[in-house]
GROMACS .gro file of C-alpha atoms in nm:
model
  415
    1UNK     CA    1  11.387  11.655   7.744
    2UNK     CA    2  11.662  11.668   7.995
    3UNK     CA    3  11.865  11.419   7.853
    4UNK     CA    4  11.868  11.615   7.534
    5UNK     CA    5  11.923  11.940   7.747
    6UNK     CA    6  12.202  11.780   7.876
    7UNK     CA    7  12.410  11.659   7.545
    8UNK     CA    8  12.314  12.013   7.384
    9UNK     CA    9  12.496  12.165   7.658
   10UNK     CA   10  12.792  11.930   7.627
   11UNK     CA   11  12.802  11.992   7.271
   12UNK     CA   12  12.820  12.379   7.313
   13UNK     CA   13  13.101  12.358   7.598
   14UNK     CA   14  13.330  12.141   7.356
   15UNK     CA   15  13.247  12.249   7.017
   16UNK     CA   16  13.589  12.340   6.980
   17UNK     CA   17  13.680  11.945   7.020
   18UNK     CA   18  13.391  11.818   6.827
   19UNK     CA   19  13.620  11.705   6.544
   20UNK     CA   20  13.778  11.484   6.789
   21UNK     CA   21  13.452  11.358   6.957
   22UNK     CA   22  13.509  10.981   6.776
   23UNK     CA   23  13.581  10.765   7.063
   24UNK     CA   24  13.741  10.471   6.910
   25UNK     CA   25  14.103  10.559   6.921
   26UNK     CA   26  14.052  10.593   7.335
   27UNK     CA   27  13.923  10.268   7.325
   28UNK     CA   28  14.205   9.979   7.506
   29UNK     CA   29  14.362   9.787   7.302
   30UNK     CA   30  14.184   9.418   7.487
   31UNK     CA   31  13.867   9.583   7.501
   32UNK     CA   32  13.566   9.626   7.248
   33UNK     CA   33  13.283   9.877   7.368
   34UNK     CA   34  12.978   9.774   7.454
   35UNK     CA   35  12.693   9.880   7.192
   36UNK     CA   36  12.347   9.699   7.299
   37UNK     CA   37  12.162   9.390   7.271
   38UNK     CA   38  11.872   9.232   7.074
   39UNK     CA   39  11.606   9.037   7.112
   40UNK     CA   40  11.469   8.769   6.877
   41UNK     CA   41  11.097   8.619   6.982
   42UNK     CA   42  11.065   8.263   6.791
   43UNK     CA   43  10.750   8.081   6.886
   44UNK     CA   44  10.638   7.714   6.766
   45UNK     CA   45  10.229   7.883   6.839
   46UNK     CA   46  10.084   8.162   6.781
   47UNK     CA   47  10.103   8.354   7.169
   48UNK     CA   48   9.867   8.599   7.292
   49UNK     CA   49  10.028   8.946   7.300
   50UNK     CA   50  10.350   8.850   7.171
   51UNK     CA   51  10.495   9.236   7.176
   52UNK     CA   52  10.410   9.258   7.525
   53UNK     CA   53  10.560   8.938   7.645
   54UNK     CA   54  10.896   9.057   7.401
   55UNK     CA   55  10.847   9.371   7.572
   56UNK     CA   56  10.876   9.236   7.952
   57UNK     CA   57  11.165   8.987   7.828
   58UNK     CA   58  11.378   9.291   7.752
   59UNK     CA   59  11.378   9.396   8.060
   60UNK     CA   60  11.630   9.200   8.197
   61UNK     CA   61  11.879   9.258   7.919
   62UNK     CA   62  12.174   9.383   8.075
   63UNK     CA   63  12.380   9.599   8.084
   64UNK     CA   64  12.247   9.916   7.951
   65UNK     CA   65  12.463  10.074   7.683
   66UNK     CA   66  12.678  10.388   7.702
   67UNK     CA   67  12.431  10.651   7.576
   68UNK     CA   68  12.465  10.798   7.240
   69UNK     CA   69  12.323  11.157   7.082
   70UNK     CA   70  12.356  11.181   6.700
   71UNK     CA   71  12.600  10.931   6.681
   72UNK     CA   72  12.846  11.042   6.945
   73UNK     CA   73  12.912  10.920   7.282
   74UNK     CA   74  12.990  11.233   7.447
   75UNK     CA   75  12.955  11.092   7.814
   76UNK     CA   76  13.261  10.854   7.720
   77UNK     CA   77  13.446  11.141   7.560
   78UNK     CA   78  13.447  11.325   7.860
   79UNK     CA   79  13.553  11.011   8.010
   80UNK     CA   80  13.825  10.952   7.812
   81UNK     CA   81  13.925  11.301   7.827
   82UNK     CA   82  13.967  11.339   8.239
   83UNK     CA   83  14.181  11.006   8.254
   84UNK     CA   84  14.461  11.233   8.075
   85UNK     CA   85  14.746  11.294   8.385
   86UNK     CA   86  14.629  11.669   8.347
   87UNK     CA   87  14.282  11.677   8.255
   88UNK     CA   88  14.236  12.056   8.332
   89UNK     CA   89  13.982  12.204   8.532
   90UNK     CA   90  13.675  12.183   8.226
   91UNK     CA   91  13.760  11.825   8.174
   92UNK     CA   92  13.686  11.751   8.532
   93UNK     CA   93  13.386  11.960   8.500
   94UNK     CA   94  13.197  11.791   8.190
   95UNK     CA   95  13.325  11.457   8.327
   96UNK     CA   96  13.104  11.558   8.646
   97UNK     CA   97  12.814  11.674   8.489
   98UNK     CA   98  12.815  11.457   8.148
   99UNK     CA   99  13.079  11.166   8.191
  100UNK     CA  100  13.002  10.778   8.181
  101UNK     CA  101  13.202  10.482   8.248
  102UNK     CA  102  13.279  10.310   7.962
  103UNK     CA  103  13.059   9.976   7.916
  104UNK     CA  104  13.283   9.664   7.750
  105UNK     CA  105  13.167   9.374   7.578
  106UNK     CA  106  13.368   9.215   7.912
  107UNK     CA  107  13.110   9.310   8.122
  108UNK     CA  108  12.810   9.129   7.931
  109UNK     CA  109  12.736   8.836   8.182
  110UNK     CA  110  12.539   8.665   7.884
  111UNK     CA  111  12.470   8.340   8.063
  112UNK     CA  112  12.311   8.548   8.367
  113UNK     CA  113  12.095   8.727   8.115
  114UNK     CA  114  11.973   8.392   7.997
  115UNK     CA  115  11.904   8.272   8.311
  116UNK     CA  116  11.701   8.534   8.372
  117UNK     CA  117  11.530   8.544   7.999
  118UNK     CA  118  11.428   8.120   8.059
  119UNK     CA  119  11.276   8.226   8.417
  120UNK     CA  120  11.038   8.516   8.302
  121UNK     CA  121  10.939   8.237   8.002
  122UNK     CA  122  10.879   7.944   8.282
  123UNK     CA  123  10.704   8.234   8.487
  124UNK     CA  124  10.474   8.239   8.229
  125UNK     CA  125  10.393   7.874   8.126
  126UNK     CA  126  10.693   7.854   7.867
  127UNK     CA  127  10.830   7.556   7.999
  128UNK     CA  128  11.110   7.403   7.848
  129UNK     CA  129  11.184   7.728   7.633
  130UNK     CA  130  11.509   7.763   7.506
  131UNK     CA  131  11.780   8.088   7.464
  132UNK     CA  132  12.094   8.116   7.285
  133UNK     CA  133  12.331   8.426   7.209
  134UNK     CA  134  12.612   8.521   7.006
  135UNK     CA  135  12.826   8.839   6.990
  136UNK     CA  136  12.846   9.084   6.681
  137UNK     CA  137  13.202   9.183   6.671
  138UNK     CA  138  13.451   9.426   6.543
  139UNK     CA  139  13.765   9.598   6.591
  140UNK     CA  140  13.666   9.861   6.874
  141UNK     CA  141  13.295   9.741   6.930
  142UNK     CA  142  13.059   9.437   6.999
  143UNK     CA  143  12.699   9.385   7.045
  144UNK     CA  144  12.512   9.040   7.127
  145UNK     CA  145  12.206   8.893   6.959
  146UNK     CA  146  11.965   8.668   7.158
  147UNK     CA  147  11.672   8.445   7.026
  148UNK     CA  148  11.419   8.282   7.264
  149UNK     CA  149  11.317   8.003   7.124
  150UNK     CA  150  10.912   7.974   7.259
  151UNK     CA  151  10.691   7.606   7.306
  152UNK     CA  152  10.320   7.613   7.338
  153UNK     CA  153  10.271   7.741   7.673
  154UNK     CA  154  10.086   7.512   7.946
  155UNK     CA  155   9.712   7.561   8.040
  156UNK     CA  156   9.489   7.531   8.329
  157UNK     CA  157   9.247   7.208   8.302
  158UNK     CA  158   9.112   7.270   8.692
  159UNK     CA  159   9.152   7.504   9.026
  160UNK     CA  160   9.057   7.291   9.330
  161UNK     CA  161   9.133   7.365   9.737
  162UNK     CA  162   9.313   7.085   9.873
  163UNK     CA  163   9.240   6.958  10.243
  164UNK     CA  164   9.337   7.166  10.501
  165UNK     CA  165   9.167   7.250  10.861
  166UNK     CA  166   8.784   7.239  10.822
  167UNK     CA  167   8.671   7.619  10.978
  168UNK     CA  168   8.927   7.791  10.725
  169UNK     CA  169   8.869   7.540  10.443
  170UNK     CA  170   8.463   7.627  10.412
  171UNK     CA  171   8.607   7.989  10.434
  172UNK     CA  172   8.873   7.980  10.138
  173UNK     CA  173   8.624   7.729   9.963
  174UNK     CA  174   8.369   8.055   9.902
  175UNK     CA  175   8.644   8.279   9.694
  176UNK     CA  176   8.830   7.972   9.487
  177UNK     CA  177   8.513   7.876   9.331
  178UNK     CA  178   8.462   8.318   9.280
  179UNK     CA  179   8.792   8.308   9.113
  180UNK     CA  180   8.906   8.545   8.800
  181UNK     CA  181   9.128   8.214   8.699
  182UNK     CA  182   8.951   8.048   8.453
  183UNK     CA  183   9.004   7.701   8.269
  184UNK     CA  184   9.238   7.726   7.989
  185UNK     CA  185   9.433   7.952   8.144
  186UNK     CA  186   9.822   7.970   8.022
  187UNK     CA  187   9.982   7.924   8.327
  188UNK     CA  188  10.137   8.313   8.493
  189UNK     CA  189  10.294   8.329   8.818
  190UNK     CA  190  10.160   8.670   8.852
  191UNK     CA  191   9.845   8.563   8.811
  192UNK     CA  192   9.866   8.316   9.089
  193UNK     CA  193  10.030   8.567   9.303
  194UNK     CA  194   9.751   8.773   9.273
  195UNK     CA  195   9.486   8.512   9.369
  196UNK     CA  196   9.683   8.415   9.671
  197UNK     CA  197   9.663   8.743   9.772
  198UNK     CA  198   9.318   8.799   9.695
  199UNK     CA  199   9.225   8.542   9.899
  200UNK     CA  200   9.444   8.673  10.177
  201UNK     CA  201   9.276   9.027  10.149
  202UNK     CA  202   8.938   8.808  10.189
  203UNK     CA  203   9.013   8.619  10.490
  204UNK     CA  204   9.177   8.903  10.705
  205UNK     CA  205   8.854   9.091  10.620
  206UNK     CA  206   8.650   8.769  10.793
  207UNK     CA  207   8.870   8.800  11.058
  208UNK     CA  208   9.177   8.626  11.007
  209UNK     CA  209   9.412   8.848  11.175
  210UNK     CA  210   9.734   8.609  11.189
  211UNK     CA  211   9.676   8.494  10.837
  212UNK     CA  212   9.947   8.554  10.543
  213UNK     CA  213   9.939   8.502  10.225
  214UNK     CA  214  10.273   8.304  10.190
  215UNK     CA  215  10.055   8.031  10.411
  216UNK     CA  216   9.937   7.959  10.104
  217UNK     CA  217  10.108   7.782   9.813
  218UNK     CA  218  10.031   7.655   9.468
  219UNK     CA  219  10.054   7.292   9.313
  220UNK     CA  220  10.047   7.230   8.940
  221UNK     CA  221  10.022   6.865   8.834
  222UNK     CA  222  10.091   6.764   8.492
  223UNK     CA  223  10.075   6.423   8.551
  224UNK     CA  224   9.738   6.315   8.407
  225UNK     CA  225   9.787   6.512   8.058
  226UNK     CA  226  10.045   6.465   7.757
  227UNK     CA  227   9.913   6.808   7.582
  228UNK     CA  228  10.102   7.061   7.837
  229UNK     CA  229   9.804   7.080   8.073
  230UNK     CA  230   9.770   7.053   8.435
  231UNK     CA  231   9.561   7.052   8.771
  232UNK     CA  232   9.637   7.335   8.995
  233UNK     CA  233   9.564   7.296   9.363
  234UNK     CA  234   9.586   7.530   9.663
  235UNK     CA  235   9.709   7.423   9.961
  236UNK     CA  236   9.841   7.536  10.307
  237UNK     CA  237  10.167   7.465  10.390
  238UNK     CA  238  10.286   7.268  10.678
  239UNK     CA  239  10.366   7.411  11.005
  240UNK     CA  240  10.148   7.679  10.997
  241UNK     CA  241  10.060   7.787  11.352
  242UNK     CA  242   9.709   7.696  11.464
  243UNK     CA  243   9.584   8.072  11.580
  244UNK     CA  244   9.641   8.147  11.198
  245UNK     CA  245   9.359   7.910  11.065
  246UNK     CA  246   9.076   8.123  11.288
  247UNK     CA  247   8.918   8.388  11.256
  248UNK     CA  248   8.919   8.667  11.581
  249UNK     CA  249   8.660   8.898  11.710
  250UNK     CA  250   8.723   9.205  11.899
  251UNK     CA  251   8.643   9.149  12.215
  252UNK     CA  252   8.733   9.544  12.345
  253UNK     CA  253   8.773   9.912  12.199
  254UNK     CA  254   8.953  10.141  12.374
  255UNK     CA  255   8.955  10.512  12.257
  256UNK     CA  256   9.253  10.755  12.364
  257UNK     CA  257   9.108  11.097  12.286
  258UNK     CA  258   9.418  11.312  12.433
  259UNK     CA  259   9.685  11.055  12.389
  260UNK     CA  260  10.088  11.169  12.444
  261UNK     CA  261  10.349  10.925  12.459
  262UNK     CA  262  10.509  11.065  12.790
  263UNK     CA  263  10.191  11.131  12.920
  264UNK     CA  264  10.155  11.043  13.267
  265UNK     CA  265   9.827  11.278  13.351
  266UNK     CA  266   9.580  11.027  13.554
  267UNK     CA  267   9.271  10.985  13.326
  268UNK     CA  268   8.965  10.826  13.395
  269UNK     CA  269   8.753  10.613  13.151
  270UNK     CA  270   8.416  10.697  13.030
  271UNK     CA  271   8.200  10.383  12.900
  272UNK     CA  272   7.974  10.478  12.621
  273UNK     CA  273   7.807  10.229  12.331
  274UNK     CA  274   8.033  10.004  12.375
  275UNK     CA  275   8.344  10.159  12.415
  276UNK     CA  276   8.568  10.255  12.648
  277UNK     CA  277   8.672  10.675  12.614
  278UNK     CA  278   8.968  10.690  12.780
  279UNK     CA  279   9.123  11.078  12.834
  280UNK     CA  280   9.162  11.363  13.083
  281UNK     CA  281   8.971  11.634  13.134
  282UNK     CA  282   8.717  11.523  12.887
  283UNK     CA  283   8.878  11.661  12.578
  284UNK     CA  284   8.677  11.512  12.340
  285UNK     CA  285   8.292  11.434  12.391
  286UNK     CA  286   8.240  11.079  12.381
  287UNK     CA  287   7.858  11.143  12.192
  288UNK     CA  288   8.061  11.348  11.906
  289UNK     CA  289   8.365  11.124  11.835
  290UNK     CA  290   8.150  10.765  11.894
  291UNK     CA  291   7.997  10.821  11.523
  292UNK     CA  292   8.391  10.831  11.382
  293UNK     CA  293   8.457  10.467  11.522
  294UNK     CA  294   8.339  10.200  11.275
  295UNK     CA  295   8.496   9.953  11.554
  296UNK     CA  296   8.239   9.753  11.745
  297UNK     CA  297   8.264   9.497  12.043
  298UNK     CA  298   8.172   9.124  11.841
  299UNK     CA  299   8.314   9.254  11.554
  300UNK     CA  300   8.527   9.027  11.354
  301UNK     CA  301   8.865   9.191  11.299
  302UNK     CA  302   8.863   9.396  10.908
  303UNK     CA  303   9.164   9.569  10.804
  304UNK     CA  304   8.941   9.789  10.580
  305UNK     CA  305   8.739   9.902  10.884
  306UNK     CA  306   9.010   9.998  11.059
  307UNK     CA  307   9.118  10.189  10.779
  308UNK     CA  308   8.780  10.370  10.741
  309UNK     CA  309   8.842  10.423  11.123
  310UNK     CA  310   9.143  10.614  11.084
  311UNK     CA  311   9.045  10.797  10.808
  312UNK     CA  312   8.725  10.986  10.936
  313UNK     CA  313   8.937  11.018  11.264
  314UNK     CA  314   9.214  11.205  11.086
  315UNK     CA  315   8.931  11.383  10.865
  316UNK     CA  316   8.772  11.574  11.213
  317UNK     CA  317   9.056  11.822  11.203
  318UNK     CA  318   9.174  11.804  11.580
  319UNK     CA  319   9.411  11.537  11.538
  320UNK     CA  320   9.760  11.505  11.384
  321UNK     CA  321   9.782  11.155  11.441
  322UNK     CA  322   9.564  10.868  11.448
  323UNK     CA  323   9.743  10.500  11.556
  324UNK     CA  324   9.526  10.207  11.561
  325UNK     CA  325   9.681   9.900  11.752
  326UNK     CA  326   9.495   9.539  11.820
  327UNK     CA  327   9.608   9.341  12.120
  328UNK     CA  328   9.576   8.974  12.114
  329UNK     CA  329   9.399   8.840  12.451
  330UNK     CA  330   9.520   8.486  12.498
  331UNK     CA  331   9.329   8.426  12.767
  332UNK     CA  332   9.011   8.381  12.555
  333UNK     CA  333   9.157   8.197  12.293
  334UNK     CA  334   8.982   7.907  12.142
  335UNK     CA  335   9.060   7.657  11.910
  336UNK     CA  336   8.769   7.817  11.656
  337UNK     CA  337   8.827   8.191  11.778
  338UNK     CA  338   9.072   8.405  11.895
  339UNK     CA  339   9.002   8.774  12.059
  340UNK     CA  340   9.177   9.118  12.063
  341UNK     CA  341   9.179   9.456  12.273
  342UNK     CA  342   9.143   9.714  11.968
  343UNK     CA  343   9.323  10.028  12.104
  344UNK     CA  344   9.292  10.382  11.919
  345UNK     CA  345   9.572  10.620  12.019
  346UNK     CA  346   9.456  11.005  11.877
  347UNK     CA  347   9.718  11.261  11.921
  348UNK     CA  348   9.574  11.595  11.934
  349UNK     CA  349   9.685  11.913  11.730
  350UNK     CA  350   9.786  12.219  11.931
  351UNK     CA  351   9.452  12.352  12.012
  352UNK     CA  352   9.541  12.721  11.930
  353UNK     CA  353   9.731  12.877  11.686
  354UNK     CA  354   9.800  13.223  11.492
  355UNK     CA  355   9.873  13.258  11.143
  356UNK     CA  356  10.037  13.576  11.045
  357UNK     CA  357  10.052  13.681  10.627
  358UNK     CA  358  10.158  13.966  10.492
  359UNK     CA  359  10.083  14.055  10.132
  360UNK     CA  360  10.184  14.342   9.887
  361UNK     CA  361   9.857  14.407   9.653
  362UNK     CA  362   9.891  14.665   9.293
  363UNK     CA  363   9.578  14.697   9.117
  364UNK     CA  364   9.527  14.806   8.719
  365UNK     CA  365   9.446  15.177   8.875
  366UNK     CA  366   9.732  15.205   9.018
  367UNK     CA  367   9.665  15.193   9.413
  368UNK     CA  368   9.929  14.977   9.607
  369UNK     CA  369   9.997  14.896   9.953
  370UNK     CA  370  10.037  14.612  10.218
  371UNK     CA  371   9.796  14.435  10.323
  372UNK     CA  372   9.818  14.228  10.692
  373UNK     CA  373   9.625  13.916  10.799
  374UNK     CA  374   9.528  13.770  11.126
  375UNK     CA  375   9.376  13.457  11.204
  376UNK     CA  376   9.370  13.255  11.565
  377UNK     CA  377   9.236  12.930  11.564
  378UNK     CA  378   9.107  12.744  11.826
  379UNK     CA  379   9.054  12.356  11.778
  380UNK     CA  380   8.774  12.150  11.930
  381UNK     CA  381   8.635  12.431  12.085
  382UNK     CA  382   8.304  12.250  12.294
  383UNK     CA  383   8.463  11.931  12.269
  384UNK     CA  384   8.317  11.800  11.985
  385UNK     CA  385   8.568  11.853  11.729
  386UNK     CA  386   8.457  12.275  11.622
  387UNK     CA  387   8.728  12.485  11.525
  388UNK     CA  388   8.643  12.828  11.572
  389UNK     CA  389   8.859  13.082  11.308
  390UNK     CA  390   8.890  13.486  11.388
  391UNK     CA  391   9.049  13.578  11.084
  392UNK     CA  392   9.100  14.017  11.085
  393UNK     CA  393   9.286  14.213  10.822
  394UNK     CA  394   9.423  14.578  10.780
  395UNK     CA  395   9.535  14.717  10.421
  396UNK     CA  396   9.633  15.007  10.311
  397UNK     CA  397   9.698  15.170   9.999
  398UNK     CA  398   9.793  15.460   9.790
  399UNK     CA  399   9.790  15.584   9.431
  400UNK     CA  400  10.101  15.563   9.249
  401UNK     CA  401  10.212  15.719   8.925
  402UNK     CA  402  10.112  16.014   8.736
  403UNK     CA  403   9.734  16.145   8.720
  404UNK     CA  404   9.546  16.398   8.959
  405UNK     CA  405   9.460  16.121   9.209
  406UNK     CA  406   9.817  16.113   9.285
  407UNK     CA  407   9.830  16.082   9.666
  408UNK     CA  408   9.474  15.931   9.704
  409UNK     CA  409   9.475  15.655   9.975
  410UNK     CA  410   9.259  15.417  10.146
  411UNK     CA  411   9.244  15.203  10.407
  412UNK     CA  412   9.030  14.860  10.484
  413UNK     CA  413   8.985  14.675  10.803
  414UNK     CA  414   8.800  14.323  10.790
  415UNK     CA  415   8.731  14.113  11.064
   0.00000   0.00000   0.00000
């Protein structure tokens, strides 16, 4: 709708050069403009979705096209028009709102685009496709054609977990034989992108706090098939340090109820279920903010429980920012578990405030007037995350207008 907007407003500001709106004669003499490219789909199978994969392969056609509305490329008029020695104060204008650079057959990098049309294919199990192009030409203008020429794709005849360190193998063992990939698969780097990081999402939710996903790689071996099939293993590349194949508990949870970074108030530490409250002044009750902290001592680390930590923490209402930070503890690392110092940093909102509004209220009667509201908060009241609202108002209004009542006012307090 803008877009349209946009031309329709061109239009109107040069309707008195609309005769002359044909770009061709601006055109350079070496050059032919740029008009767009197709895309021809030409499989030796019938494929799955065909309009869809067609669909995702034109997305790397490039370049885009000079834009066109009902025929006529006004963005390249005003182009044209402001490379005059004296394009005049409205030619600079609609070249600054409207204008384009032209686009030239010169700058279609075709072998690029089919670079980039065979490596979407081979992403998804077209191996060996092939592309070609050719140029549509004429005096001022050119387009290009290209045509994909599509094999049967190659399929999936097994998923197996290839050796790698025994605690993390029995651990990754559990979600390939759960996985969504199924035999016959077409091969789809996506796909397998997906998995790995499925199985990441898994692991660091057992525990595996130094894991990554790129530890993990995939294998497809055609070897033992002449029908485009193959074997796909999972493996764990080499090098991969050792305090990445265990899992870690935390060993600690420290809770900063009051925390500022330039804080240097001496605190003391209050030790309750399991956790350490650490603050000043006891801002925050240890028995009312314990039941926010899904973090336990012997609890293997969980990216998702943190999460739920910081979200009911940020849901009490007395903090503006929650920060949860783990702490590896070398000292009591093993070689089948590591442990960390969970530490939960909760900055505090201003614990009072007063909000001031002001409104102007008519009714259908015709009474007006102002109307003024109050309210001072005060956060965490007791210490176990209340806020306490005093909200008062004062309005008053008259009658407007013609009638008897003329003059008639009122006035309401609320508290």
């Amino acid at each position: 709708m803008k877009l349209y907007f946009k031309y329709i407003l061109g239009i109107i500001l040069a309707i008195g050069s609309l005769n002359s709106c044909s770009i061709s004669k601006y055109i350079p003499e070496d050059k032919r403009l740029y008009t767009g490219a197709t895309l021809a789909v030409q499989p030796d199978s019938i494929i799955e979705n065909k309009e869809d994969l067609k669909t995702e392969l034109e997305k790397v056609l490039r370049p885009e096209p000079n834009t066109s509305f009902l025929g006529m490329h006004l963005g390249l008029y005003y182009y044209y028009k402001n490379q005059k020695e004296n394009p005049g104060f409205i030619n600079r204008w609609l070249y600054d709102k409207f204008g384009e650079n032209p686009v030239y057959q010169s700058d279609v990098e075709a072998y690029q685009v089919e670079d980039l049309l065979l490596n979407r294919l081979e992403n998804r199990g077209f191996f060996y496709s092939r592309v070609s192009s050719e140029f549509e030409e004429n005096e001022k203008k050119a387009s290009i054609d290209y045509t994909v020429k599509v094999p049967k794709p190659y399929r999936m005849a097994s998923y197996q977990l290839d050796a790698m360190p025994k605690l993390i193998y029995k651990d990754i063992k559990q979600y390939v034989d759960s996985t969504p990939l199924k035999k016959d698969m077409r091969f789809d780097l996506y796909r397998l992108k997906m998995e790995r990081q499925r199985i990441d999402d898994n692991l660091k939710n057992k525990g595996y706090y130094n894991f990554d996903d790129t530890f993990l790689i995939f294998e497809a071996d055609t070897n033992h098939y002449d029908n485009k099939r193959f074997n796909l293993f999972l493996k764990l590349k080499k090098a991969v340090p050792e305090k990445s194949t265990i899992p870690y508990k935390i060993n600690t949870v420290n809770i900063y109820t009051n925390y500022e970074v330039a804080d240097s108030v001496t605190t003391e530490t209050i030790r309750y279920h399991d956790k350490n409250f650490i603050q000043n002044n006891t801002f925050f009750k240890p028995k009312y903010l314990d039941p926010f902290v899904k973090l336990e001592e012997g609890q293997f680390y969980s990216p998702e429980t943190s999460k739920n930590t910081a979200r009911r923490l940020s849901n009490i209402g007395a903090y503006k920012y929650v920060n949860i930070q783990y702490k590896e503890i070398d000292s009591l690392l093993t070689d089948s578990l590591g442990a960390l110092e969970a530490n939960i940093y909760l900055s505090p909102l201003t614990k009072r405030a007063i909000r001031a509004e002001l409104q102007l209220v008519t009714k259908s009667n015709n009474f007006s007037g102002p109307t003024f509201g109050l309210t001072f908060s005060n956060r965490n009241l007791f210490g176990g995350g209340e806020t306490l609202n005093i909200s008062a108002t004062v309005g008053y209004e008259t009658q407007l207008g013609a009638g008897d009542n003329v003059g008639r006012s009122s006035l309401e307090l609320g508290l």
